[in-house]
């Protein structure tokens, strides 16, 4: 079993911990937190050992038992997933190096903090045996999963993406906008294009970003000029074969992120999480070499399976992306409960037996 420590137990960290917990080859070594807030009580309730990131006194006062300091957690872990807020991972990096513990950072950190920027579908092999990896942001993850099969099958001449981004996560009461539509960032290209190029260095991509008053999901308006001329049906079938892409059938009557989240809550997903890119099947349109589509990305969830694959890659115990992805998806339930784009039930089958 791989002992995985999680440093930072917020939006991403608590989901990564719960995803580690259900993997057959991993166990949660513990989670580090700064404060004994509601998420600390959830960690305690789950049975995760709590480690104090900033001193044990606040936890003692709240009568929450701690197993040690963050140094103890790093020492006891085979791999640490750092899910602290953007920029804090950089400050933590020397701790992991000091303990010689492989570490995974998140998309809020600069790319040069880690040996490799990581997306399981696109470049798993680059991270095998590395000391550090950065799981790219939710938006970059969503674009990488889409572009990888398109590049492989048809070649990509140029990508143009407009990202309509949620203003905040549901718990981020201090963020907005609450009544506006913002070009954000105003500069073009937005930082998303260069971030996608940390995964595909030779990709020609322009991105424009906006922020809108929703906490539900991001929505991408995508135009990719391909190097060859597949039919709409061929592209639909290619994307439907990808385990982390969900093609929303027209018959479901899902017109936006609100109903998508309702669907995954109804399907019994923990926290209503949507780990897959959600592509409106009827939006997939090929005109000549130009592909158009809309996809929604659940910012709180899509990076979670990627973190699990990054743990396996850094551990060096699973050399194949396909095996790791299958194992992660099966244990977590990626695809489960959702129907295929042609209306048949979606399945996750087979066992990764490395
Ligand atoms: P968050 O604020 O929800 O959670 C971060 C947690 O880390 C909080 O519990 C905070 O108290 C704790 N923390 C702060 N300083 C710490 C320290 N020194 N040691 C230990 N814990 C500390 O943040 P988040 O949304 O989970 O984001 C974490 C990372 O994931 C960021 O890099 C972010 O850019 C990235 N990310 C976030 C999202 C998203 O939509 N929320 C999506 C993809 C990637």
CSV table of C-alpha atoms and ligand atoms in Angstrom, one decimal:
chain,number,residue,atom,x,y,z
A,1,UNK,CA,0.0,0.0,0.0
A,2,UNK,CA,1.1,3.5,-0.8
A,3,UNK,CA,0.9,5.8,2.2
A,4,UNK,CA,-0.4,9.2,0.9
A,5,UNK,CA,-0.2,12.3,3.0
A,6,UNK,CA,-2.5,15.3,2.2
A,7,UNK,CA,-1.2,18.7,3.2
A,8,UNK,CA,-4.1,21.2,3.1
A,9,UNK,CA,-7.6,19.9,3.6
A,10,UNK,CA,-9.9,22.3,1.8
A,11,UNK,CA,-11.9,22.0,-1.5
A,12,UNK,CA,-9.4,19.9,-3.3
A,13,UNK,CA,-7.6,18.2,-0.4
A,14,UNK,CA,-10.7,16.6,1.2
A,15,UNK,CA,-11.7,15.2,-2.2
A,16,UNK,CA,-8.2,13.8,-2.9
A,17,UNK,CA,-8.2,12.2,0.6
A,18,UNK,CA,-11.6,10.5,0.0
A,19,UNK,CA,-10.4,9.4,-3.5
A,20,UNK,CA,-7.1,7.9,-2.0
A,21,UNK,CA,-9.2,6.1,0.6
A,22,UNK,CA,-11.1,4.0,-2.0
A,23,UNK,CA,-8.1,3.0,-4.1
A,24,UNK,CA,-7.0,-0.6,-3.6
A,25,UNK,CA,-3.3,0.2,-3.6
A,26,UNK,CA,-3.3,3.4,-1.4
A,27,UNK,CA,-4.1,4.5,2.1
A,28,UNK,CA,-4.4,7.9,3.7
A,29,UNK,CA,-1.3,8.5,5.9
A,30,UNK,CA,-3.0,11.5,7.4
A,31,UNK,CA,-4.0,15.1,6.6
A,32,UNK,CA,-2.4,18.4,7.7
A,33,UNK,CA,-4.5,21.4,8.5
A,34,UNK,CA,-4.0,24.8,10.1
A,35,UNK,CA,-7.2,25.3,11.9
A,36,UNK,CA,-9.8,23.1,13.7
A,37,UNK,CA,-12.7,24.2,11.5
A,38,UNK,CA,-15.6,22.2,10.1
A,39,UNK,CA,-13.3,20.4,7.6
A,40,UNK,CA,-11.1,19.2,10.5
A,41,UNK,CA,-14.1,17.7,12.2
A,42,UNK,CA,-14.9,15.9,8.9
A,43,UNK,CA,-11.3,14.6,8.7
A,44,UNK,CA,-11.7,13.3,12.3
A,45,UNK,CA,-15.0,11.7,11.4
A,46,UNK,CA,-13.5,9.9,8.4
A,47,UNK,CA,-10.8,8.5,10.7
A,48,UNK,CA,-7.9,10.4,9.0
A,49,UNK,CA,-5.0,11.2,11.3
A,50,UNK,CA,-4.9,15.0,11.7
A,51,UNK,CA,-1.5,16.7,11.7
A,52,UNK,CA,-1.0,20.3,12.7
A,53,UNK,CA,0.4,22.5,9.9
A,54,UNK,CA,0.9,25.6,12.2
A,55,UNK,CA,1.1,24.3,15.8
A,56,UNK,CA,-1.1,21.9,17.7
A,57,UNK,CA,-2.6,24.5,20.2
A,58,UNK,CA,-5.7,25.4,18.3
A,59,UNK,CA,-6.5,21.7,17.9
A,60,UNK,CA,-5.9,21.0,21.6
A,61,UNK,CA,-8.2,23.9,22.5
A,62,UNK,CA,-10.9,22.5,20.1
A,63,UNK,CA,-10.3,19.0,21.7
A,64,UNK,CA,-9.4,17.5,18.3
A,65,UNK,CA,-6.5,15.0,18.7
A,66,UNK,CA,-3.5,15.5,16.5
A,67,UNK,CA,-1.0,12.8,15.5
A,68,UNK,CA,1.9,15.2,15.2
A,69,UNK,CA,3.2,18.1,13.1
A,70,UNK,CA,3.3,18.4,9.3
A,71,UNK,CA,6.9,17.2,9.5
A,72,UNK,CA,5.7,13.9,11.0
A,73,UNK,CA,3.1,13.6,8.3
A,74,UNK,CA,5.7,14.1,5.5
A,75,UNK,CA,8.1,11.6,7.2
A,76,UNK,CA,5.4,8.9,7.4
A,77,UNK,CA,4.1,9.4,3.8
A,78,UNK,CA,5.4,7.7,0.7
A,79,UNK,CA,4.0,10.6,-1.4
A,80,UNK,CA,2.5,13.9,-0.3
A,81,UNK,CA,-0.2,15.7,-2.1
A,82,UNK,CA,0.1,19.4,-1.4
A,83,UNK,CA,-3.4,21.0,-1.7
A,84,UNK,CA,-2.7,24.2,0.1
A,85,UNK,CA,-3.8,27.5,-1.5
A,86,UNK,CA,-1.8,28.7,-4.6
A,87,UNK,CA,1.7,29.9,-3.6
A,88,UNK,CA,1.8,28.1,-0.3
A,89,UNK,CA,3.0,24.9,-2.1
A,90,UNK,CA,6.1,26.8,-3.1
A,91,UNK,CA,6.8,27.6,0.5
A,92,UNK,CA,6.2,24.0,1.4
A,93,UNK,CA,8.5,22.6,-1.3
A,94,UNK,CA,11.7,22.7,0.8
A,95,UNK,CA,10.0,20.6,3.5
A,96,UNK,CA,9.3,17.7,1.0
A,97,UNK,CA,12.8,17.9,-0.4
A,98,UNK,CA,14.3,17.9,3.2
A,99,UNK,CA,12.4,14.7,4.0
A,100,UNK,CA,13.1,13.2,0.5
A,101,UNK,CA,9.4,12.6,0.0
A,102,UNK,CA,7.9,12.9,-3.5
A,103,UNK,CA,5.4,15.7,-3.7
A,104,UNK,CA,2.5,16.7,-5.9
A,105,UNK,CA,1.5,20.3,-6.2
A,106,UNK,CA,-1.6,21.9,-7.7
A,107,UNK,CA,-2.4,24.3,-10.5
A,108,UNK,CA,-2.2,27.4,-8.3
A,109,UNK,CA,1.6,26.9,-8.3
A,110,UNK,CA,4.0,28.1,-11.0
A,111,UNK,CA,4.9,25.4,-13.5
A,112,UNK,CA,8.6,25.6,-12.7
A,113,UNK,CA,8.0,24.5,-9.1
A,114,UNK,CA,7.7,20.9,-10.2
A,115,UNK,CA,9.7,18.5,-12.5
A,116,UNK,CA,6.6,18.0,-14.7
A,117,UNK,CA,3.2,19.5,-15.2
A,118,UNK,CA,0.9,16.6,-15.2
A,119,UNK,CA,-2.3,15.3,-17.0
A,120,UNK,CA,-2.8,11.5,-16.9
A,121,UNK,CA,-4.2,11.2,-20.3
A,122,UNK,CA,-1.6,13.4,-22.0
A,123,UNK,CA,1.7,12.8,-20.3
A,124,UNK,CA,1.6,10.3,-17.4
A,125,UNK,CA,4.8,8.6,-18.5
A,126,UNK,CA,6.8,11.9,-18.0
A,127,UNK,CA,6.1,11.8,-14.3
A,128,UNK,CA,7.0,8.1,-13.6
A,129,UNK,CA,9.6,8.1,-10.9
A,130,UNK,CA,9.9,11.9,-10.8
A,131,UNK,CA,10.4,13.7,-7.4
A,132,UNK,CA,7.7,16.3,-8.0
A,133,UNK,CA,4.7,16.9,-10.3
A,134,UNK,CA,2.1,19.7,-10.7
A,135,UNK,CA,-1.4,18.6,-11.5
A,136,UNK,CA,-2.5,21.4,-13.8
A,137,UNK,CA,-5.5,23.5,-13.0
A,138,UNK,CA,-9.1,22.4,-13.5
A,139,UNK,CA,-9.4,24.3,-16.8
A,140,UNK,CA,-6.1,23.1,-18.1
A,141,UNK,CA,-7.0,19.5,-17.1
A,142,UNK,CA,-10.3,19.8,-19.0
A,143,UNK,CA,-8.6,21.1,-22.1
A,144,UNK,CA,-5.8,18.6,-22.0
A,145,UNK,CA,-8.2,15.6,-21.7
A,146,UNK,CA,-10.0,16.9,-24.8
A,147,UNK,CA,-6.9,17.9,-26.9
A,148,UNK,CA,-4.9,14.7,-26.3
A,149,UNK,CA,-7.2,12.4,-28.3
A,150,UNK,CA,-7.8,15.0,-31.0
A,151,UNK,CA,-4.0,15.6,-31.4
A,152,UNK,CA,-3.3,11.8,-31.6
A,153,UNK,CA,-6.1,11.0,-34.1
A,154,UNK,CA,-6.3,14.1,-36.3
A,155,UNK,CA,-3.5,16.5,-35.5
A,156,UNK,CA,-4.3,20.0,-34.2
A,157,UNK,CA,-3.3,23.1,-36.2
A,158,UNK,CA,-4.8,25.7,-33.9
A,159,UNK,CA,-7.1,25.8,-30.8
A,160,UNK,CA,-9.2,28.8,-29.8
A,161,UNK,CA,-11.0,28.6,-26.5
A,162,UNK,CA,-13.2,31.0,-24.6
A,163,UNK,CA,-13.4,30.0,-20.9
A,164,UNK,CA,-16.5,31.2,-19.0
A,165,UNK,CA,-15.4,30.7,-15.5
A,166,UNK,CA,-17.3,30.4,-12.2
A,167,UNK,CA,-16.7,33.4,-10.0
A,168,UNK,CA,-16.0,31.3,-6.9
A,169,UNK,CA,-16.4,27.9,-5.3
A,170,UNK,CA,-19.6,27.5,-3.2
A,171,UNK,CA,-17.6,28.0,0.1
A,172,UNK,CA,-15.8,31.1,-1.1
A,173,UNK,CA,-18.1,33.7,0.3
A,174,UNK,CA,-15.6,36.5,-0.2
A,175,UNK,CA,-15.3,36.2,-4.0
A,176,UNK,CA,-17.3,37.4,-6.9
A,177,UNK,CA,-18.6,38.9,-9.1
A,178,UNK,CA,-22.1,38.6,-7.7
A,179,UNK,CA,-23.8,40.7,-10.5
A,180,UNK,CA,-21.5,41.3,-13.4
A,181,UNK,CA,-19.8,39.6,-16.4
A,182,UNK,CA,-16.1,40.3,-16.4
A,183,UNK,CA,-13.5,39.8,-19.1
A,184,UNK,CA,-10.9,38.1,-16.8
A,185,UNK,CA,-8.1,38.4,-17.4
A,186,UNK,CA,-8.6,41.2,-19.8
A,187,UNK,CA,-5.2,40.4,-21.4
A,188,UNK,CA,-5.2,38.0,-24.4
A,189,UNK,CA,-4.2,35.2,-24.4
A,190,UNK,CA,-5.4,34.4,-20.8
A,191,UNK,CA,-2.9,32.4,-18.7
A,192,UNK,CA,-4.8,29.2,-19.7
A,193,UNK,CA,-3.3,28.9,-23.1
A,194,UNK,CA,0.4,29.0,-21.9
A,195,UNK,CA,-0.6,26.6,-19.1
A,196,UNK,CA,-2.0,24.1,-21.6
A,197,UNK,CA,1.4,24.4,-23.4
A,198,UNK,CA,3.1,23.1,-20.2
A,199,UNK,CA,1.4,19.8,-21.2
A,200,UNK,CA,1.7,20.2,-25.0
A,201,UNK,CA,4.7,22.4,-25.6
A,202,UNK,CA,4.2,22.6,-29.4
A,203,UNK,CA,0.4,23.3,-29.4
A,204,UNK,CA,-0.9,26.5,-31.0
A,205,UNK,CA,-3.6,27.7,-28.6
A,206,UNK,CA,-5.2,31.1,-27.9
A,207,UNK,CA,-7.5,31.4,-24.9
A,208,UNK,CA,-9.8,34.2,-23.6
A,209,UNK,CA,-11.2,34.2,-20.1
A,210,UNK,CA,-14.3,35.6,-18.4
A,211,UNK,CA,-15.8,35.4,-14.9
A,212,UNK,CA,-19.5,35.1,-14.3
A,213,UNK,CA,-21.7,35.0,-11.1
A,214,UNK,CA,-22.0,31.2,-10.6
A,215,UNK,CA,-20.3,28.7,-8.3
A,216,UNK,CA,-21.4,25.7,-10.3
A,217,UNK,CA,-18.9,24.9,-13.1
A,218,UNK,CA,-16.8,26.5,-15.8
A,219,UNK,CA,-18.0,26.4,-19.4
A,220,UNK,CA,-15.7,26.3,-22.4
A,221,UNK,CA,-16.6,27.3,-25.9
A,222,UNK,CA,-14.0,25.4,-28.0
A,223,UNK,CA,-12.9,25.7,-31.7
A,224,UNK,CA,-10.1,23.4,-32.8
A,225,UNK,CA,-8.8,23.5,-36.4
A,226,UNK,CA,-7.7,20.0,-37.1
A,227,UNK,CA,-5.0,18.9,-39.5
A,228,UNK,CA,-7.3,16.4,-41.1
A,229,UNK,CA,-11.0,16.4,-41.9
A,230,UNK,CA,-13.0,13.8,-39.8
A,231,UNK,CA,-16.8,13.7,-39.8
A,232,UNK,CA,-18.8,14.9,-36.9
A,233,UNK,CA,-19.7,11.3,-36.2
A,234,UNK,CA,-16.1,10.2,-36.1
A,235,UNK,CA,-15.1,12.9,-33.6
A,236,UNK,CA,-18.2,12.1,-31.5
A,237,UNK,CA,-17.2,8.4,-31.4
A,238,UNK,CA,-13.5,9.2,-30.6
A,239,UNK,CA,-14.5,11.4,-27.7
A,240,UNK,CA,-17.2,9.0,-26.4
A,241,UNK,CA,-14.4,6.3,-26.0
A,242,UNK,CA,-12.5,8.5,-23.5
A,243,UNK,CA,-13.3,7.4,-19.9
A,244,UNK,CA,-13.0,11.0,-18.5
A,245,UNK,CA,-15.1,12.6,-21.2
A,246,UNK,CA,-18.9,12.4,-20.7
A,247,UNK,CA,-21.0,13.2,-23.7
A,248,UNK,CA,-24.3,14.6,-22.6
A,249,UNK,CA,-27.1,13.0,-24.6
A,250,UNK,CA,-29.6,15.5,-26.0
A,251,UNK,CA,-32.4,13.4,-24.6
A,252,UNK,CA,-31.4,14.1,-20.9
A,253,UNK,CA,-32.6,17.7,-21.3
A,254,UNK,CA,-29.5,19.1,-19.5
A,255,UNK,CA,-29.3,22.7,-20.5
A,256,UNK,CA,-26.5,23.9,-18.2
A,257,UNK,CA,-24.3,23.3,-15.2
A,258,UNK,CA,-27.2,23.4,-12.7
A,259,UNK,CA,-28.9,20.4,-14.2
A,260,UNK,CA,-25.6,18.6,-14.6
A,261,UNK,CA,-24.9,18.9,-10.9
A,262,UNK,CA,-28.4,17.9,-10.1
A,263,UNK,CA,-27.9,14.8,-12.3
A,264,UNK,CA,-24.7,13.7,-10.6
A,265,UNK,CA,-26.2,14.3,-7.2
A,266,UNK,CA,-29.1,12.1,-8.3
A,267,UNK,CA,-26.6,9.5,-9.5
A,268,UNK,CA,-25.2,9.3,-6.0
A,269,UNK,CA,-21.9,11.0,-6.6
A,270,UNK,CA,-20.1,12.1,-3.4
A,271,UNK,CA,-20.7,15.9,-3.0
A,272,UNK,CA,-22.4,15.8,-6.4
A,273,UNK,CA,-18.8,15.7,-7.9
A,274,UNK,CA,-18.4,15.6,-11.7
A,275,UNK,CA,-15.0,14.1,-12.4
A,276,UNK,CA,-15.5,14.0,-16.1
A,277,UNK,CA,-15.5,16.8,-18.8
A,278,UNK,CA,-19.1,17.2,-19.8
A,279,UNK,CA,-19.5,17.8,-23.5
A,280,UNK,CA,-22.9,18.6,-25.0
A,281,UNK,CA,-23.1,15.8,-27.7
A,282,UNK,CA,-25.2,17.9,-30.0
A,283,UNK,CA,-22.7,20.8,-29.9
A,284,UNK,CA,-20.0,18.6,-31.5
A,285,UNK,CA,-19.8,20.0,-35.0
A,286,UNK,CA,-17.2,19.7,-37.7
A,287,UNK,CA,-17.2,22.2,-40.6
A,288,UNK,CA,-14.3,21.4,-42.9
A,289,UNK,CA,-11.3,21.0,-40.6
A,290,UNK,CA,-12.9,23.1,-37.8
A,291,UNK,CA,-14.3,21.4,-34.8
A,292,UNK,CA,-16.7,23.2,-32.4
A,293,UNK,CA,-18.1,22.1,-29.1
A,294,UNK,CA,-19.2,23.3,-25.6
A,295,UNK,CA,-18.0,21.5,-22.5
A,296,UNK,CA,-18.5,22.1,-18.7
A,297,UNK,CA,-15.8,21.5,-16.2
A,298,UNK,CA,-16.5,21.0,-12.4
A,299,UNK,CA,-13.6,23.0,-10.9
A,300,UNK,CA,-13.8,21.2,-7.6
A,301,UNK,CA,-13.6,17.7,-8.9
A,302,UNK,CA,-11.9,17.1,-12.3
A,303,UNK,CA,-8.4,17.3,-10.9
A,304,UNK,CA,-9.1,14.7,-8.2
A,305,UNK,CA,-8.6,11.5,-10.4
A,306,UNK,CA,-5.5,13.2,-11.9
A,307,UNK,CA,-4.0,13.6,-8.4
A,308,UNK,CA,-4.5,9.8,-7.8
A,309,UNK,CA,-2.7,9.0,-11.1
A,310,UNK,CA,0.0,11.4,-10.2
A,311,UNK,CA,0.6,9.6,-6.9
A,312,UNK,CA,1.0,6.3,-8.8
A,313,UNK,CA,3.3,7.9,-11.4
A,314,UNK,CA,5.6,9.4,-8.8
A,315,UNK,CA,5.7,6.2,-6.8
A,316,UNK,CA,7.1,4.5,-9.9
A,317,UNK,CA,5.0,1.4,-9.2
A,318,UNK,CA,2.6,1.7,-12.1
A,319,UNK,CA,4.4,2.5,-15.4
A,320,UNK,CA,1.3,2.6,-17.6
A,321,UNK,CA,-1.1,5.5,-17.9
A,322,UNK,CA,-3.9,3.2,-19.1
A,323,UNK,CA,-3.6,0.9,-16.1
A,324,UNK,CA,-3.5,3.7,-13.6
A,325,UNK,CA,-6.4,5.6,-15.2
A,326,UNK,CA,-8.5,2.4,-15.3
A,327,UNK,CA,-7.7,1.6,-11.7
A,328,UNK,CA,-8.5,5.1,-10.5
A,329,UNK,CA,-11.7,5.3,-12.5
A,330,UNK,CA,-13.0,2.0,-11.3
A,331,UNK,CA,-12.3,2.6,-7.6
A,332,UNK,CA,-13.7,6.2,-7.7
A,333,UNK,CA,-16.6,5.5,-10.0
A,334,UNK,CA,-15.7,7.8,-12.9
A,335,UNK,CA,-18.4,7.2,-15.5
A,336,UNK,CA,-20.6,5.4,-13.1
A,337,UNK,CA,-24.3,6.3,-13.0
A,338,UNK,CA,-24.1,8.3,-16.2
A,339,UNK,CA,-25.7,7.2,-19.5
A,340,UNK,CA,-23.8,6.9,-22.8
A,341,UNK,CA,-24.4,9.6,-25.5
A,342,UNK,CA,-26.5,7.0,-27.4
A,343,UNK,CA,-28.7,6.5,-24.3
A,344,UNK,CA,-27.2,3.1,-23.1
A,345,UNK,CA,-25.8,2.7,-19.6
A,346,UNK,CA,-22.2,3.7,-19.1
A,347,UNK,CA,-19.9,1.1,-17.5
A,348,UNK,CA,-16.5,1.0,-15.9
A,349,UNK,CA,-15.2,-2.5,-16.4
A,350,UNK,CA,-12.1,-4.5,-16.3
A,351,UNK,CA,-9.4,-4.6,-13.6
A,352,UNK,CA,-6.0,-3.0,-13.8
A,353,UNK,CA,-3.8,-5.9,-12.5
A,354,UNK,CA,-0.3,-4.6,-12.1
B,1,LIG,P1,-8.8,25.9,-0.3
B,1,LIG,O1,-8.6,27.2,0.2
B,1,LIG,O2,-10.2,25.4,-0.4
B,1,LIG,O3,-8.1,24.8,0.6
B,1,LIG,C1,-6.7,25.0,1.0
B,1,LIG,C2,-6.6,24.4,2.4
B,1,LIG,O4,-5.2,24.5,2.8
B,1,LIG,C3,-7.4,25.2,3.5
B,1,LIG,O5,-8.0,24.3,4.3
B,1,LIG,C4,-6.4,26.1,4.2
B,1,LIG,O6,-6.7,26.4,5.5
B,1,LIG,C5,-5.2,25.1,4.1
B,1,LIG,N1,-3.9,25.8,4.3
B,1,LIG,C6,-3.5,27.1,4.1
B,1,LIG,N2,-2.2,27.2,4.4
B,1,LIG,C7,-1.7,26.0,4.8
B,1,LIG,C8,-0.5,25.6,5.2
B,1,LIG,N3,0.6,26.4,5.3
B,1,LIG,N4,-0.3,24.2,5.5
B,1,LIG,C9,-1.4,23.4,5.4
B,1,LIG,N5,-2.6,23.8,5.1
B,1,LIG,C10,-2.8,25.1,4.7
B,1,LIG,O7,-8.1,25.8,-1.7
B,1,LIG,P2,-8.4,24.8,-2.9
B,1,LIG,O8,-9.5,25.4,-3.7
B,1,LIG,O9,-8.5,23.4,-2.4
B,1,LIG,O10,-7.1,25.0,-3.8
B,1,LIG,C11,-5.9,24.2,-3.5
B,1,LIG,C12,-5.0,24.2,-4.7
B,1,LIG,O11,-5.7,23.5,-5.7
B,1,LIG,C13,-4.6,25.6,-5.3
B,1,LIG,O12,-3.3,25.5,-5.8
B,1,LIG,C14,-5.6,25.8,-6.3
B,1,LIG,O13,-5.2,26.7,-7.3
B,1,LIG,C15,-5.8,24.4,-6.9
B,1,LIG,N6,-7.1,24.1,-7.5
B,1,LIG,C16,-8.3,24.6,-7.0
B,1,LIG,C17,-9.4,24.4,-7.7
B,1,LIG,C18,-10.7,24.9,-7.2
B,1,LIG,O14,-11.6,25.2,-8.1
B,1,LIG,N7,-11.0,25.0,-6.0
B,1,LIG,C19,-9.4,23.6,-8.9
B,1,LIG,C20,-8.2,23.1,-9.4
B,1,LIG,C21,-7.0,23.4,-8.7
